[in-house]
Coordinates of C-alpha atoms and ligand atoms in Angstrom, one line a residue:
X1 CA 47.9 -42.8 -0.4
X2 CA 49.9 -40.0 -1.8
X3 CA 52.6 -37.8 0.1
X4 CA 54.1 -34.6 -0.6
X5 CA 57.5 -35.4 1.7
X6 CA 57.4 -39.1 2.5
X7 CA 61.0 -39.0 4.0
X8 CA 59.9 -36.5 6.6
X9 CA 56.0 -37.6 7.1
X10 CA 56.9 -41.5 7.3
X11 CA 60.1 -40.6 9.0
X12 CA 60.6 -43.1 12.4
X13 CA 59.8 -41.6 15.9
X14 CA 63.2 -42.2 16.8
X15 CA 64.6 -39.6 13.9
X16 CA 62.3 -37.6 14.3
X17 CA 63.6 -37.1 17.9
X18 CA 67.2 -36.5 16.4
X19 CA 65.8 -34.5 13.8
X20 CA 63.6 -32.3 16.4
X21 CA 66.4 -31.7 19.0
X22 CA 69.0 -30.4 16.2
X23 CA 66.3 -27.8 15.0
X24 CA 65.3 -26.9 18.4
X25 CA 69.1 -26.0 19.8
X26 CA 69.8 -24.1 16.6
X27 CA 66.6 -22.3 17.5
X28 CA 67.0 -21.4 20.6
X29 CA 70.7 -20.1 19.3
X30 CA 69.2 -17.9 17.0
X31 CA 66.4 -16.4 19.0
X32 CA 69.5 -15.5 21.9
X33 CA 71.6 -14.3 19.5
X34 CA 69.1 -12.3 17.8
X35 CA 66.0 -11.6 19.5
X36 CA 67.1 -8.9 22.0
X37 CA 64.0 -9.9 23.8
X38 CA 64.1 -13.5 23.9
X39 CA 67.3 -12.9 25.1
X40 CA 66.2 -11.1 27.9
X41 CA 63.6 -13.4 28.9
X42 CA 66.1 -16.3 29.1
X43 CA 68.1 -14.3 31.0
X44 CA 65.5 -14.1 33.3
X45 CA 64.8 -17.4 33.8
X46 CA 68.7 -17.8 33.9
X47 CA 68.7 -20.4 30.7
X48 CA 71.2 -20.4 28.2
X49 CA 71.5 -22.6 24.7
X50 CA 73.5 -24.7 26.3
X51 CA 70.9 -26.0 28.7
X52 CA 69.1 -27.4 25.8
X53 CA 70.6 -30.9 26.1
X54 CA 67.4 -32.8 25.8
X55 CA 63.8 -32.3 24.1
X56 CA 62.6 -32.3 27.8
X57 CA 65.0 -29.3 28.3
X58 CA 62.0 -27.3 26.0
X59 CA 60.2 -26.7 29.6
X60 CA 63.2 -24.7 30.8
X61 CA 62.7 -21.8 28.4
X62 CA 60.4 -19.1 29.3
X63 CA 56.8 -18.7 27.8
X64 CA 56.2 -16.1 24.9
X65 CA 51.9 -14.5 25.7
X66 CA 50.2 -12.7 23.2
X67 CA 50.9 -9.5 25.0
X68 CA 54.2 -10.0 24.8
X69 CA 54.1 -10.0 20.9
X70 CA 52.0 -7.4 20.5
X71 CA 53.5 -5.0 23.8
X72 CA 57.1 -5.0 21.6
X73 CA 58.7 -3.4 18.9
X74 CA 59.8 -5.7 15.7
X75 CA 63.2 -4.6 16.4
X76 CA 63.4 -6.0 20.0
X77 CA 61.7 -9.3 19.2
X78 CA 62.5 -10.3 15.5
X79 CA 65.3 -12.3 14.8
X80 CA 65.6 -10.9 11.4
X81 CA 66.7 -7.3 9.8
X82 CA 64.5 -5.5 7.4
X83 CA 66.3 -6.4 4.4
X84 CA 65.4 -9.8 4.9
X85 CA 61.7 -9.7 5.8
X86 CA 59.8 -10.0 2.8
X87 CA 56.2 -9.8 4.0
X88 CA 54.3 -8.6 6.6
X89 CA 50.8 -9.9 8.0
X90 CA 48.0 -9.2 11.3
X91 CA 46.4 -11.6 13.2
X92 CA 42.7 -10.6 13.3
X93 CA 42.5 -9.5 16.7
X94 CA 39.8 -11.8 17.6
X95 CA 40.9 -11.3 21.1
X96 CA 42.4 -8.1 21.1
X97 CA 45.0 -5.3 19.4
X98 CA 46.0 -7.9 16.1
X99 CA 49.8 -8.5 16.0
X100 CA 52.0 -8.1 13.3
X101 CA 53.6 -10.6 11.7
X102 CA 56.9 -10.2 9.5
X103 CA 58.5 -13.0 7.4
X104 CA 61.7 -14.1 5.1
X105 CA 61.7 -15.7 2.1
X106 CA 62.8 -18.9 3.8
X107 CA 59.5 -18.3 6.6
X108 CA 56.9 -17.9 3.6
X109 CA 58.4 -21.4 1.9
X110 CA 58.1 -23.5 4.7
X111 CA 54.7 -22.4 5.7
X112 CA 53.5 -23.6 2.4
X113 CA 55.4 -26.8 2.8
X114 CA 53.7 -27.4 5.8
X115 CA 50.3 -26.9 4.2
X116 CA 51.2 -28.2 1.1
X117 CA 52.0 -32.0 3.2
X118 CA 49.0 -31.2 4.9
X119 CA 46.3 -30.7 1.8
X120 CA 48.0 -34.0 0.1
X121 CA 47.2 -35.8 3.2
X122 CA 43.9 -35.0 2.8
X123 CA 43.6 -36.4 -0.8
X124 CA 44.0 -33.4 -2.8
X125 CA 46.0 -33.1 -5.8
X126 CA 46.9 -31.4 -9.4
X127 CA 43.1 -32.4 -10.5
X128 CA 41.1 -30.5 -7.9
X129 CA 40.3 -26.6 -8.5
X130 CA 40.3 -24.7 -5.2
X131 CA 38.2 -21.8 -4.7
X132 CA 40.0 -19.9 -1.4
X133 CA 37.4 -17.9 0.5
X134 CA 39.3 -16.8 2.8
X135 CA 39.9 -13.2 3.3
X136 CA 43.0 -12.3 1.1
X137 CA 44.8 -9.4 2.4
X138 CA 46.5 -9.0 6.3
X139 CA 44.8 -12.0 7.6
X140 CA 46.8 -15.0 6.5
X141 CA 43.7 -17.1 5.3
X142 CA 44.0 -16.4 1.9
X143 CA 47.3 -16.0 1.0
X144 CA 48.4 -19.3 2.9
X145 CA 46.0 -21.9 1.2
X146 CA 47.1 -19.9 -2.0
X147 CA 50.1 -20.8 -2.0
X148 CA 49.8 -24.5 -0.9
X149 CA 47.1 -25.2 -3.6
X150 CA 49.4 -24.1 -6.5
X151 CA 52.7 -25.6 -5.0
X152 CA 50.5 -29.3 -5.0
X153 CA 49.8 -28.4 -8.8
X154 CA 45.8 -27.2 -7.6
X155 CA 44.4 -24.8 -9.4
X156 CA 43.2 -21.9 -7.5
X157 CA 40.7 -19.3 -7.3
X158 CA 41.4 -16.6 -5.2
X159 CA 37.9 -15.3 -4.9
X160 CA 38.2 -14.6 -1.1
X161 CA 34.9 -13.5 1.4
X162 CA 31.5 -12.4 -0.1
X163 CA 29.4 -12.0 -3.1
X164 CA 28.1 -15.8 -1.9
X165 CA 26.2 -15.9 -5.6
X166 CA 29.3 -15.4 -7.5
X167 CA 31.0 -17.6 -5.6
X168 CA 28.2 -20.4 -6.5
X169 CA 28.4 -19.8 -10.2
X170 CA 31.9 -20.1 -10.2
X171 CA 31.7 -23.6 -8.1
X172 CA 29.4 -24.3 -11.1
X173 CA 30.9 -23.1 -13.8
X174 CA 34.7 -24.1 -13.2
X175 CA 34.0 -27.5 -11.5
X176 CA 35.4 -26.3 -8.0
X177 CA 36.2 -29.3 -6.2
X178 CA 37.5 -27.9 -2.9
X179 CA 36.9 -24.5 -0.9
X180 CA 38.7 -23.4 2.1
X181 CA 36.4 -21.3 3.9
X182 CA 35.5 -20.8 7.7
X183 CA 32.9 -23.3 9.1
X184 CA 30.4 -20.6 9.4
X185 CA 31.1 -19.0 5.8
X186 CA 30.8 -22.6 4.5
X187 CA 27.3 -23.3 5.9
X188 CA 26.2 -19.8 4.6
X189 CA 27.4 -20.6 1.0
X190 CA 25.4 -23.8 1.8
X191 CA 22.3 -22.4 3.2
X192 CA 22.3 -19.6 -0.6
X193 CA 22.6 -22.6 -2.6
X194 CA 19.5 -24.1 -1.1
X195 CA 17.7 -20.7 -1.7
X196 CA 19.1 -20.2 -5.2
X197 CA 17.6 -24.3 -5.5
X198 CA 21.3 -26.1 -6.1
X199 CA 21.9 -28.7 -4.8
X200 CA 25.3 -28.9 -3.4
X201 CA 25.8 -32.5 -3.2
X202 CA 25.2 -32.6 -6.7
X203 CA 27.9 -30.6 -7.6
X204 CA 31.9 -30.9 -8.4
X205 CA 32.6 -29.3 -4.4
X206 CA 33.3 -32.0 -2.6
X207 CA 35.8 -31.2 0.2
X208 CA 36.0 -28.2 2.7
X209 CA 39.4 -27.2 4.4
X210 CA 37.6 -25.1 7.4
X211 CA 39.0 -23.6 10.1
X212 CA 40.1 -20.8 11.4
X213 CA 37.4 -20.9 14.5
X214 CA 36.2 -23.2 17.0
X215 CA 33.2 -25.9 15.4
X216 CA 32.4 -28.9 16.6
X217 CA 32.3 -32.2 15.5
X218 CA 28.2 -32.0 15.2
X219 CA 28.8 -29.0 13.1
X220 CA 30.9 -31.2 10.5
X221 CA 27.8 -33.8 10.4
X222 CA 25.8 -31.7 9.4
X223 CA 28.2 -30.0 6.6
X224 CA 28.6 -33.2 5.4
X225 CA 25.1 -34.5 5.3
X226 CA 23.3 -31.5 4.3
X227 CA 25.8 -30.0 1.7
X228 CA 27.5 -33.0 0.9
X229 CA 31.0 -31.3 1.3
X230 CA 33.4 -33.5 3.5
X231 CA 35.0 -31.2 6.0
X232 CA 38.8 -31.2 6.7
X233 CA 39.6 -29.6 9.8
X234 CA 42.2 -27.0 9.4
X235 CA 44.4 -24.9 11.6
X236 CA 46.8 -22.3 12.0
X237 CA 47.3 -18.7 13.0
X238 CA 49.0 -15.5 12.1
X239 CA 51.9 -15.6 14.8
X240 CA 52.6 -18.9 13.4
X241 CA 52.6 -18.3 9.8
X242 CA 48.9 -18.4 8.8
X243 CA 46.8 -22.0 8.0
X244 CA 49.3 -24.8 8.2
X245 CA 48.0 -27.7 9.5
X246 CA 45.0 -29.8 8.4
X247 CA 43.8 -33.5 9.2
X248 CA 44.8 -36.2 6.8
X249 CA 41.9 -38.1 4.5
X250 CA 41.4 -40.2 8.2
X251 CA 39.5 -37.3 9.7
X252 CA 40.7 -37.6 12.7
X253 CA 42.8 -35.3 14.2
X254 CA 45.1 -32.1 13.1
X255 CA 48.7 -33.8 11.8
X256 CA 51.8 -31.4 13.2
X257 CA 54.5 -32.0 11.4
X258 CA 57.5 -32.4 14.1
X259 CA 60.2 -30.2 12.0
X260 CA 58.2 -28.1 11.5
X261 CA 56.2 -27.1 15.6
X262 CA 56.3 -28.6 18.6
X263 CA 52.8 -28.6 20.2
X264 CA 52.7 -28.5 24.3
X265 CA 50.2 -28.9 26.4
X266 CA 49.7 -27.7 29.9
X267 CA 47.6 -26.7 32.7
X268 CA 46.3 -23.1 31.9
X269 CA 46.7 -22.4 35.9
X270 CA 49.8 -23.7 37.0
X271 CA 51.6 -24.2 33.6
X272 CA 52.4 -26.9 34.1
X273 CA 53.3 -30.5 31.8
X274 CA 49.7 -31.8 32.0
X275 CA 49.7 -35.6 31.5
X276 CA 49.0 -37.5 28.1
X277 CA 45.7 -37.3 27.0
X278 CA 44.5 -34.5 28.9
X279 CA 43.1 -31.2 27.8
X280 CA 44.9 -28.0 28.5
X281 CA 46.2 -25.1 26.8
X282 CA 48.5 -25.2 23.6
X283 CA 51.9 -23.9 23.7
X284 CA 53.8 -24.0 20.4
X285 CA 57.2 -23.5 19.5
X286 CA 57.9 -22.6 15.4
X287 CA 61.3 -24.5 15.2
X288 CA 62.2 -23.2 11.2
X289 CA 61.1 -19.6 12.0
X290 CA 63.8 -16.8 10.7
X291 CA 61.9 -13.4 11.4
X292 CA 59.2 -13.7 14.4
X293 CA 60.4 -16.0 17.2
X294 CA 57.5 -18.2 18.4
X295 CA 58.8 -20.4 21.2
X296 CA 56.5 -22.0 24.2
X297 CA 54.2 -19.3 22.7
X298 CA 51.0 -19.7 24.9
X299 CA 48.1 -20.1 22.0
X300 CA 45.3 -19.5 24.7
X301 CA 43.8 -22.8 22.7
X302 CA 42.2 -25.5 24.9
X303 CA 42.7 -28.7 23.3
X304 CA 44.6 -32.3 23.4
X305 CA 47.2 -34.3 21.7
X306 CA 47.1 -37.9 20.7
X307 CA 50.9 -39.5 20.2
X308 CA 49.7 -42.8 18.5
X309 CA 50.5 -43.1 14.7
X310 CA 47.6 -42.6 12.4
X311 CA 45.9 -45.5 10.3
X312 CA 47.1 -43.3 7.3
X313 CA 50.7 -44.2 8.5
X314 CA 51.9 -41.1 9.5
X315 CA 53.8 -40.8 12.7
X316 CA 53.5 -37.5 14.2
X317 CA 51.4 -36.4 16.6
X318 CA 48.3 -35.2 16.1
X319 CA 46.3 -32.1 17.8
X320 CA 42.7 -33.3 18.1
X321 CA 39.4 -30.7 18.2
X322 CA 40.2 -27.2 20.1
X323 CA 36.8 -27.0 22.2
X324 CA 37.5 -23.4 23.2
X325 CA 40.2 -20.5 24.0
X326 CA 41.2 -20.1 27.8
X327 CA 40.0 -16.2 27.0
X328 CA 36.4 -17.3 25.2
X329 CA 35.3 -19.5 28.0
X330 CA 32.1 -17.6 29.9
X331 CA 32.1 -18.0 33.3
X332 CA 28.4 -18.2 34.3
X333 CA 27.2 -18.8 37.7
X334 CA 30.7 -20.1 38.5
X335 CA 30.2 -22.7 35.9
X336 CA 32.7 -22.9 32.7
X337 CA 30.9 -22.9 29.7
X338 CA 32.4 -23.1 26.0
X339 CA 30.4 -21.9 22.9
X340 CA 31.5 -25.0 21.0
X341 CA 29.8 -27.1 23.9
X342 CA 26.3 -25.1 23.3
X343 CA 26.7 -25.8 19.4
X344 CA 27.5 -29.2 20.1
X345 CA 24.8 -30.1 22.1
X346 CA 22.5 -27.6 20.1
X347 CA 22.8 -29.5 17.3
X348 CA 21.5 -33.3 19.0
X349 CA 18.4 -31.8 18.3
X350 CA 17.4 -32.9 14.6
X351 CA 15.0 -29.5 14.6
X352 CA 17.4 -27.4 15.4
X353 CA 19.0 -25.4 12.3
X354 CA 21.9 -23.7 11.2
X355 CA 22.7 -20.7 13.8
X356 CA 22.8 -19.9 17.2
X357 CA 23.6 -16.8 19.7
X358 CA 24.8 -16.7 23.4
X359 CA 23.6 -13.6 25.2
X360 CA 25.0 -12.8 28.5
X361 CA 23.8 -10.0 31.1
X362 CA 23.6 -9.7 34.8
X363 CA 20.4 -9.4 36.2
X364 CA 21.1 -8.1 40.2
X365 CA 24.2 -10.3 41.0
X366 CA 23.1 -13.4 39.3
X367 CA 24.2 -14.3 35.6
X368 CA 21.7 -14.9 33.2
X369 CA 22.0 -16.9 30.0
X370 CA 19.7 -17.0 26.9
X371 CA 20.7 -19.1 23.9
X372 CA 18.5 -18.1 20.6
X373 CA 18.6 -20.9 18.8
X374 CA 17.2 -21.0 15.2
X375 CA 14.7 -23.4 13.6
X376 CA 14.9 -25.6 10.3
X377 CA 12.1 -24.1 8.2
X378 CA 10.3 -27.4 8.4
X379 CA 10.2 -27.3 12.1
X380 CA 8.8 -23.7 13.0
X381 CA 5.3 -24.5 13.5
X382 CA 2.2 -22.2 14.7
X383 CA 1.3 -24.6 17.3
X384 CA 2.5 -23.0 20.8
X385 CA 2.2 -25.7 22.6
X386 CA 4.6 -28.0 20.0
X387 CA 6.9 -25.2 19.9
X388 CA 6.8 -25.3 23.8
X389 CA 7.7 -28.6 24.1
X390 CA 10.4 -28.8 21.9
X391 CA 11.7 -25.1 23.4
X392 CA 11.3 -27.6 26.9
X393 CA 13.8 -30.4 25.4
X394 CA 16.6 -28.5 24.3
X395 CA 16.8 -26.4 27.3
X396 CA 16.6 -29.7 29.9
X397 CA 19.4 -30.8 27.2
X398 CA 21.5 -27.7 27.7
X399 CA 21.2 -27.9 31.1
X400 CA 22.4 -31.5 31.6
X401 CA 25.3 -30.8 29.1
X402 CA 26.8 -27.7 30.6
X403 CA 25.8 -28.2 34.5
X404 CA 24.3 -24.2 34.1
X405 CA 20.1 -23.4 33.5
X406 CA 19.9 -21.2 29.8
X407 CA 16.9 -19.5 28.6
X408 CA 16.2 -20.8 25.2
X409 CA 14.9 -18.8 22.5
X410 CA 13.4 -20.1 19.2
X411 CA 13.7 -18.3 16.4
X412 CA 12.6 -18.4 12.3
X413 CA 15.6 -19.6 9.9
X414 CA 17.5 -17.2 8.6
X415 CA 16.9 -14.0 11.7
X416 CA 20.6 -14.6 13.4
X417 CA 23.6 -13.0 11.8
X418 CA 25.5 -14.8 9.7
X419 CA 29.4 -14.4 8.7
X420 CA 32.1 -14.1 6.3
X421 CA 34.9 -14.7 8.3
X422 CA 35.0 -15.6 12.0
X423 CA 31.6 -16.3 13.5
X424 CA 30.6 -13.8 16.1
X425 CA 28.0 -15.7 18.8
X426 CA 28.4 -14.3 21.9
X427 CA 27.1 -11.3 23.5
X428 CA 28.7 -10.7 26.8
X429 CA 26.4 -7.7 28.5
X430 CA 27.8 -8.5 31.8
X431 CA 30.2 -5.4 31.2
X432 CA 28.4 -3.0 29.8
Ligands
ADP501 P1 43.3 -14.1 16.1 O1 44.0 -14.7 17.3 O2 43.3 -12.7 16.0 O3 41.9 -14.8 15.9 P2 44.2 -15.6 13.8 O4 43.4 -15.0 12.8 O5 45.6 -16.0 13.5 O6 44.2 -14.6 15.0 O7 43.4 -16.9 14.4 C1 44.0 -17.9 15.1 C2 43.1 -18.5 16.1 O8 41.9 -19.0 15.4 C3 43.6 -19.7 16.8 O9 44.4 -19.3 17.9 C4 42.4 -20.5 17.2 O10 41.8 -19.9 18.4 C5 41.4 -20.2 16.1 N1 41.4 -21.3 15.2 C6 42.0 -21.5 14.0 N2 41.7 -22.7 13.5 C7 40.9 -23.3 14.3 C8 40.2 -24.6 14.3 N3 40.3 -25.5 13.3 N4 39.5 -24.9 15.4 C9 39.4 -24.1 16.4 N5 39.9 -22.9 16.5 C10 40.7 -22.5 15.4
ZN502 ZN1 46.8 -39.5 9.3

């Protein structure tokens, strides 16, 4: 199978270790010798470089949140002058004010080194054509699968969010092998083919780098069955570079390059180490980062990592599906409840079609839940009392899946909103 940087991706655990450690101490130099606020967090915490003797020294340094990025001024926390940034990007502030992003010349090539390892590992090459409908502009979606696609020798075609027709007719007329899209957007390009009669799985596309929100492994089944467009999980965000990560042709699990991030994981509450192969939050530290210090940056990402090598060969470590963020998690009744958990079990039921919305409100003191779940065409039927049952099964489903009673809503293909970007599915009335 091919490899973009075979000395680095097939590189021994044991060098890698040696490899990690150097670029972590000369890190953690620059970020106190330049990042007036980094500094001052370490001085906190009493840490100096020198502590950093050891990879397990990492869990001495403080933790970066996002409202520490976003409460600063680029002159107290980049380690990097004007004249040397080179571009400037914004998270989409999914979960609040966006941040902004600043990078060198240096930042901007090793992001698309990372993703240009990453989309090899996934088979892709100089033959495939990659349409990237991803935003283009502050969000780094576009730009940052740009860039990887043409330094693999791809071609690209930047024709970012909306017009869904064009985009078709350009799948069709240019042979498109690949789009990076978000989950959602890729169903809804799906869902216009089937209107517009083409049949995806008859055509060139026939590999989707999604990401960019949670989706669940149901969610990829049914991408892959219906559209016939194999779905590479991808990952990434703005504080970090952009989309840098994606799984390898295995499928299973995000690869993180180890010179490139180190991924942590720990107990939201007590942040703490939690122990192998449990889920927690992600903490990342950016060890090749020039302008915007990200170390033990808390991601707000519940996932886990698996250490084993891959069957593909490669042996660093890989970040398997995010089910949630720490901030994204409802609280109903006193229950935790993810949105990926209702798509996931949502979609068990073969009737069940492409979209789905969480509304939340408080009725007196009690939470109340109603999922509106759309219907394949084929299954919305006249017949109450067919409709009832099935409206009976998916809520006993829901219920045993997420330990919480919803009220489930059926509802005609094609009345929830869809999306170009980041899926919006819950309504939290609670605070209203
Ligand atoms: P924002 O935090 O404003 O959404 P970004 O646009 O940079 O900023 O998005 C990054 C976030 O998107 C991640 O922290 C994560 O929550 C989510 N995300 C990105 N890729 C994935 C993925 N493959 N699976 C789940 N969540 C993802
Ligand atoms: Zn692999």
């Amino acid at each position: 199978m091919a490899c973009w940087n075979p000395n680095i991706e097939m590189m021994s655990k044991e060098d890698l270790d040696i490899l990690q450690l150097k670029l972590l101490k000369e890190l953690v130099d620059r970020a106190y010798d330049r990042s007036p606020l980094y500094r001052e967090r370490m001085d906190e915490k009493g840490v100096k470089p020198d502590d950093i003797m050891t990879l397990d020294d990492l869990s001495k340094l403080p933790f970066m949140s996002k409202k520490d990025l976003r409460d600063y001024q680029p002159e107290r926390l980049f380690m990097a002058g004007k004249r040397d940034i080179i571009r400037y990007h914004a998270s989409s502030g999914t979960t609040g004010k966006p941040t902004i992003v600043g990078y060198t010349k240096k930042d901007i090539e090793t992001w698309s080194e990372s993703l240009a390892r990453a989309l090899t590992s996934a088979g892709l090459g100089a033959d495939d054509i990659v349409q990237v409908a991803n935003t283009y502009g502050l969000f780094t979606g576009g730009l940052g699968f740009h860039y990887a696609a043409e330094k693999i020798g791809a071609a690209v075609v930047p024709a970012s969010t909306g017009n869904t027709d064009r985009q078709l007719q350009m799948i069709n007329d240019l042979g498109v092998t690949v789009m990076a899209a978000t989950p959602s957007y890729m169903i809804y390009v799906g869902e216009v083919a089937e209107k517009m009669g083409i049949d995806l799985r008859k055509s060139t596309l026939k590999t989707g780098l999604l990401g960019g929100e949670p989706w669940s492994d149901k969610m990829r089944e049914r991408i892959q069955s219906q559209f016939g467009v194999r779905g590479i999980n991808c990952f990434g965000a703005s504080e970090l570079y952009g989309p840098s990560w994606t799984e390898c042709d295995e499928q299973c699990g995000i690869h993180i390059w180890r010179d490139i991030a180190i991924f942590e994981i720990i107990d939201p509450k007590t942040g703490d180490k939690a122990s192998p192969g449990e889920r927690g939050e992600l903490v990342i530290t950016m060890l090749q980062k020039e302008a915007f210090p990200i170390i033990r940056y808390r991601m707000g990402d519940i996932t886990v990592m698996d250490e084993e090598k891959c069957a593909c060969g490669r042996s660093h470590p890989r970040m398997m599906r995010i089910s949630g963020r720490v901030d994204d998690m409802l609280i109903i009744r006193g229950i935790n409840v993810f949105p990926s958990q209702v798509e996931h079990c949502l979609h068990t039921n073969p009737e069940v079609g492409n979209e789905f919305q969480i509304v939340v409100d408080r009725k007196g003191a009690l939470d109340d839940m109603l999922v509106k779940v759309e219907l394949k065409p084929e299954a919305f039927t006249d017949n109450i009392l067919e409709l009832n049952a099935l409206r009976e099964r998916i809520t006993s489903r829901l219920k045993n899946s997420l330990n919480v009673g919803a009220k489930v809503e059926l509802v005609p293909t094609g009345s929830l909103p869809r999306f170009e970007g980041k899926a919006r599915r819950v309504m939290d009335r609670r605070d209203i």
